[in-house]
């Protein structure tokens, strides 16, 4: 296997939300196959700065697959061609020597472009805020096993809570739906005793906020589950729909 490759990066450049964008292509040589994808963008930006050109704006933070900030659409896939990873965990060994790699920002009405590859994902924060708080009075800090919860329920709640809010589900969906994200956030509380009291009203409020912010409808294509770096199951969407219907009946 080659240790270094040459690639062409076809990058979306856009100066602002109201500005028309376009692709620009940059060539990079002698890129180590062990480099991460974001490290390759760092190399490109260093090259652009040395040429007195504007560096490419892209989001990143932890670079450990935790924060969900590295939201890039690479060769037609959210987070790139590798499965179950975020962009910062993608390595150049997944690409061929001489390959042209197309890099775009998330495409959704709910995620407007700020500049280049960076989008505004505060819509997810607004959806979470609309869900409100858990108002159960738990008193002092209980022991971990003080509240009996079946293991399978705890496991499902933890699986749902592993969602990092990266937005890959929205980017993968042909409708730009945020149902997988919303259902994960609803499920992580609806499955536990502390979240039961407001489960229905929370689902109703979060779905309403999702619609208000311009996200599309779910048509069960399962693209969101396929591209999710944390393997969030669409079974959570079924749970969200049940909670939403209960809220409609009660309220």
Coordinates of C-alpha atoms in Angstrom, one line a residue:
X1 CA 0.0 0.0 0.0
X2 CA 1.2 3.5 -0.9
X3 CA 2.4 5.6 2.1
X4 CA 1.8 8.9 0.4
X5 CA -0.9 9.9 -2.2
X6 CA -1.8 13.0 -4.3
X7 CA -5.4 14.2 -4.3
X8 CA -7.5 17.0 -5.7
X9 CA -9.9 18.6 -3.2
X10 CA -13.0 20.0 -4.8
X11 CA -14.2 22.3 -2.0
X12 CA -17.4 24.4 -1.7
X13 CA -16.5 28.0 -1.2
X14 CA -19.1 30.5 0.0
X15 CA -18.4 33.9 1.6
X16 CA -21.6 34.1 3.5
X17 CA -25.2 33.0 3.9
X18 CA -26.5 35.4 1.3
X19 CA -23.6 34.9 -1.2
X20 CA -23.7 32.5 -4.1
X21 CA -21.1 29.8 -3.6
X22 CA -19.1 27.6 -6.1
X23 CA -16.6 24.8 -6.1
X24 CA -12.9 25.4 -6.2
X25 CA -10.3 22.6 -6.8
X26 CA -7.0 22.4 -5.0
X27 CA -4.2 19.8 -5.6
X28 CA -2.2 18.3 -2.8
X29 CA 0.8 16.1 -3.1
X30 CA 2.6 13.7 -0.8
X31 CA -0.2 13.4 1.7
X32 CA 0.4 10.6 4.2
X33 CA -2.3 7.9 4.1
X34 CA -2.2 8.0 7.9
X35 CA -3.2 11.6 8.0
X36 CA -6.8 12.3 9.2
X37 CA -9.1 14.1 6.8
X38 CA -9.1 17.3 8.9
X39 CA -5.3 17.2 9.0
X40 CA -5.3 17.2 5.2
X41 CA -7.6 20.3 5.3
X42 CA -5.1 21.9 7.7
X43 CA -2.3 21.2 5.2
X44 CA -4.4 22.8 2.5
X45 CA -5.1 25.9 4.6
X46 CA -1.4 26.3 5.4
X47 CA -0.7 26.2 1.7
X48 CA -3.4 28.8 1.0
X49 CA -2.1 31.1 3.7
X50 CA 1.4 30.8 2.3
X51 CA 0.0 31.8 -1.0
X52 CA -1.8 34.8 0.6
X53 CA -5.2 33.3 -0.1
X54 CA -8.2 32.9 2.1
X55 CA -8.1 29.6 4.1
X56 CA -11.1 27.3 4.0
X57 CA -13.5 27.7 6.9
X58 CA -14.7 24.4 8.4
X59 CA -16.0 23.3 11.8
X60 CA -14.0 21.2 14.2
X61 CA -13.3 20.9 17.9
X62 CA -12.5 17.7 19.8
X63 CA -11.2 15.6 16.8
X64 CA -12.1 12.5 18.8
X65 CA -15.5 11.7 17.4
X66 CA -17.3 13.2 20.4
X67 CA -18.4 16.7 19.8
X68 CA -20.1 16.3 16.4
X69 CA -18.7 19.6 15.0
X70 CA -16.9 18.2 12.0
X71 CA -19.9 18.2 9.7
X72 CA -18.6 17.7 6.2
X73 CA -20.3 16.0 3.2
X74 CA -17.6 14.1 1.4
X75 CA -18.0 12.3 -1.9
X76 CA -21.8 12.1 -1.4
X77 CA -21.7 10.8 2.2
X78 CA -22.0 12.7 5.5
X79 CA -18.6 12.3 7.3
X80 CA -17.2 10.5 4.2
X81 CA -17.1 7.0 2.7
X82 CA -16.2 5.1 5.9
X83 CA -18.9 3.9 8.2
X84 CA -19.6 4.6 11.9
X85 CA -17.2 7.5 12.2
X86 CA -17.2 11.2 12.2
X87 CA -15.1 13.3 9.7
X88 CA -12.3 13.8 12.2
X89 CA -11.9 10.0 12.4
X90 CA -11.7 9.6 8.6
X91 CA -8.2 8.9 7.3
X92 CA -6.7 9.4 3.9
X93 CA -6.1 5.7 3.4
X94 CA -9.8 5.5 2.4
X95 CA -9.0 7.4 -0.8
X96 CA -7.1 6.5 -3.9
X97 CA -4.0 8.1 -5.3
X98 CA -5.0 10.8 -7.8
X99 CA -8.6 10.8 -6.6
X100 CA -10.8 14.0 -6.7
X101 CA -12.6 14.4 -3.4
X102 CA -15.7 16.6 -3.3
X103 CA -16.3 18.4 0.0
X104 CA -19.5 20.2 0.8
X105 CA -21.3 21.6 3.8
X106 CA -24.5 20.1 5.1
X107 CA -27.4 20.9 2.8
X108 CA -30.6 21.7 4.7
X109 CA -32.9 24.7 5.2
X110 CA -32.4 24.1 8.9
X111 CA -28.6 24.4 8.6
X112 CA -27.9 27.6 6.7
X113 CA -24.3 28.1 5.5
X114 CA -22.2 30.5 7.5
X115 CA -19.1 30.4 5.3
X116 CA -17.5 27.8 3.1
X117 CA -18.0 24.4 4.8
X118 CA -19.4 25.8 8.1
X119 CA -23.1 25.7 8.8
X120 CA -25.3 27.1 11.6
X121 CA -26.4 24.1 13.6
X122 CA -28.0 26.1 16.5
X123 CA -31.4 24.8 15.3
X124 CA -30.5 21.6 17.2
X125 CA -29.9 23.6 20.4
X126 CA -33.3 25.3 19.9
X127 CA -35.0 21.9 19.5
X128 CA -33.4 20.6 22.7
X129 CA -34.4 23.8 24.6
X130 CA -38.0 23.4 23.5
X131 CA -38.1 20.0 25.3
X132 CA -37.8 21.8 28.6
X133 CA -36.6 20.3 31.9
X134 CA -37.2 17.1 33.9
X135 CA -39.3 18.4 36.8
X136 CA -39.2 15.2 38.9
X137 CA -38.0 16.0 42.5
X138 CA -35.3 13.4 43.1
X139 CA -34.2 14.9 46.4
X140 CA -30.5 14.3 47.2
X141 CA -28.2 12.4 44.9
X142 CA -29.4 8.8 44.9
X143 CA -27.2 5.7 44.6
X144 CA -26.8 4.5 41.0
X145 CA -29.1 1.5 41.7
X146 CA -31.7 3.3 43.9
X147 CA -34.2 3.7 41.0
X148 CA -35.1 0.3 39.5
X149 CA -34.8 0.4 35.7
X150 CA -34.8 -2.8 33.6
X151 CA -31.4 -3.3 31.9
X152 CA -32.8 -3.4 28.4
X153 CA -34.5 0.0 29.0
X154 CA -31.3 1.5 30.4
X155 CA -29.3 0.1 27.5
X156 CA -31.8 1.6 25.0
X157 CA -31.7 5.0 26.8
X158 CA -27.9 5.0 26.7
X159 CA -27.8 4.1 23.0
X160 CA -30.2 7.0 22.3
X161 CA -28.1 9.3 24.5
X162 CA -25.0 8.5 22.4
X163 CA -26.3 10.9 19.7
X164 CA -23.8 13.7 19.3
X165 CA -26.0 16.0 17.4
X166 CA -23.7 16.2 14.4
X167 CA -26.5 16.5 11.8
X168 CA -25.4 13.7 9.6
X169 CA -29.0 12.3 9.7
X170 CA -30.3 15.6 8.3
X171 CA -27.6 15.7 5.6
X172 CA -28.4 12.1 4.6
X173 CA -32.1 12.6 4.4
X174 CA -33.6 13.6 1.0
X175 CA -36.2 15.6 2.9
X176 CA -33.7 17.2 5.3
X177 CA -35.6 15.7 8.2
X178 CA -34.3 15.9 11.8
X179 CA -36.5 13.0 13.1
X180 CA -33.6 10.7 14.0
X181 CA -32.0 13.4 16.2
X182 CA -35.2 14.5 17.8
X183 CA -36.3 10.9 18.4
X184 CA -33.0 10.1 20.1
X185 CA -33.2 13.1 22.4
X186 CA -36.9 12.2 23.2
X187 CA -36.1 8.5 23.8
X188 CA -33.2 9.0 26.2
X189 CA -35.6 10.6 28.6
X190 CA -38.9 8.8 27.7
X191 CA -37.3 5.4 28.5
X192 CA -36.4 6.4 32.1
X193 CA -38.7 7.0 35.1
X194 CA -37.4 10.6 35.5
X195 CA -38.5 11.5 32.0
X196 CA -41.9 9.8 32.0
X197 CA -43.9 12.7 33.5
X198 CA -43.3 15.1 30.6
X199 CA -42.6 12.5 27.9
X200 CA -45.6 13.3 25.7
X201 CA -45.5 17.1 26.0
X202 CA -41.8 17.0 25.3
X203 CA -42.3 15.1 22.1
X204 CA -45.0 17.5 21.0
X205 CA -42.9 20.6 21.7
X206 CA -39.8 19.3 20.1
X207 CA -41.6 18.1 16.9
X208 CA -43.3 21.5 16.7
X209 CA -40.0 23.3 17.0
X210 CA -38.4 21.0 14.4
X211 CA -41.1 21.9 11.9
X212 CA -40.8 25.6 12.7
X213 CA -37.1 25.6 12.0
X214 CA -37.6 24.3 8.5
X215 CA -36.6 20.6 8.7
X216 CA -38.4 18.2 6.4
X217 CA -40.7 15.2 7.0
X218 CA -39.6 11.7 7.6
X219 CA -40.5 9.2 4.8
X220 CA -38.6 6.2 6.3
X221 CA -35.9 5.8 3.7
X222 CA -33.5 4.8 6.6
X223 CA -30.7 6.9 5.1
X224 CA -30.3 8.6 8.4
X225 CA -29.6 5.4 10.3
X226 CA -27.2 4.2 7.6
X227 CA -25.1 7.4 7.8
X228 CA -25.3 8.0 11.6
X229 CA -21.8 7.8 13.1
X230 CA -23.2 6.5 16.4
X231 CA -25.6 3.9 15.0
X232 CA -28.7 5.5 16.3
X233 CA -31.7 3.3 15.4
X234 CA -34.8 4.4 13.6
X235 CA -36.7 2.5 16.2
X236 CA -36.4 5.7 18.2
X237 CA -38.5 7.4 15.5
X238 CA -41.3 4.9 16.1
X239 CA -41.1 5.8 19.8
X240 CA -41.2 9.5 19.1
X241 CA -44.3 9.0 16.9
X242 CA -46.1 7.1 19.7
X243 CA -45.2 9.8 22.2
X244 CA -46.4 12.5 19.8
X245 CA -49.7 10.7 19.2
X246 CA -50.3 10.4 23.0
X247 CA -49.6 14.1 23.4
X248 CA -52.1 14.9 20.6
X249 CA -54.8 12.9 22.4
X250 CA -54.1 14.3 25.9
X251 CA -53.5 17.9 25.0

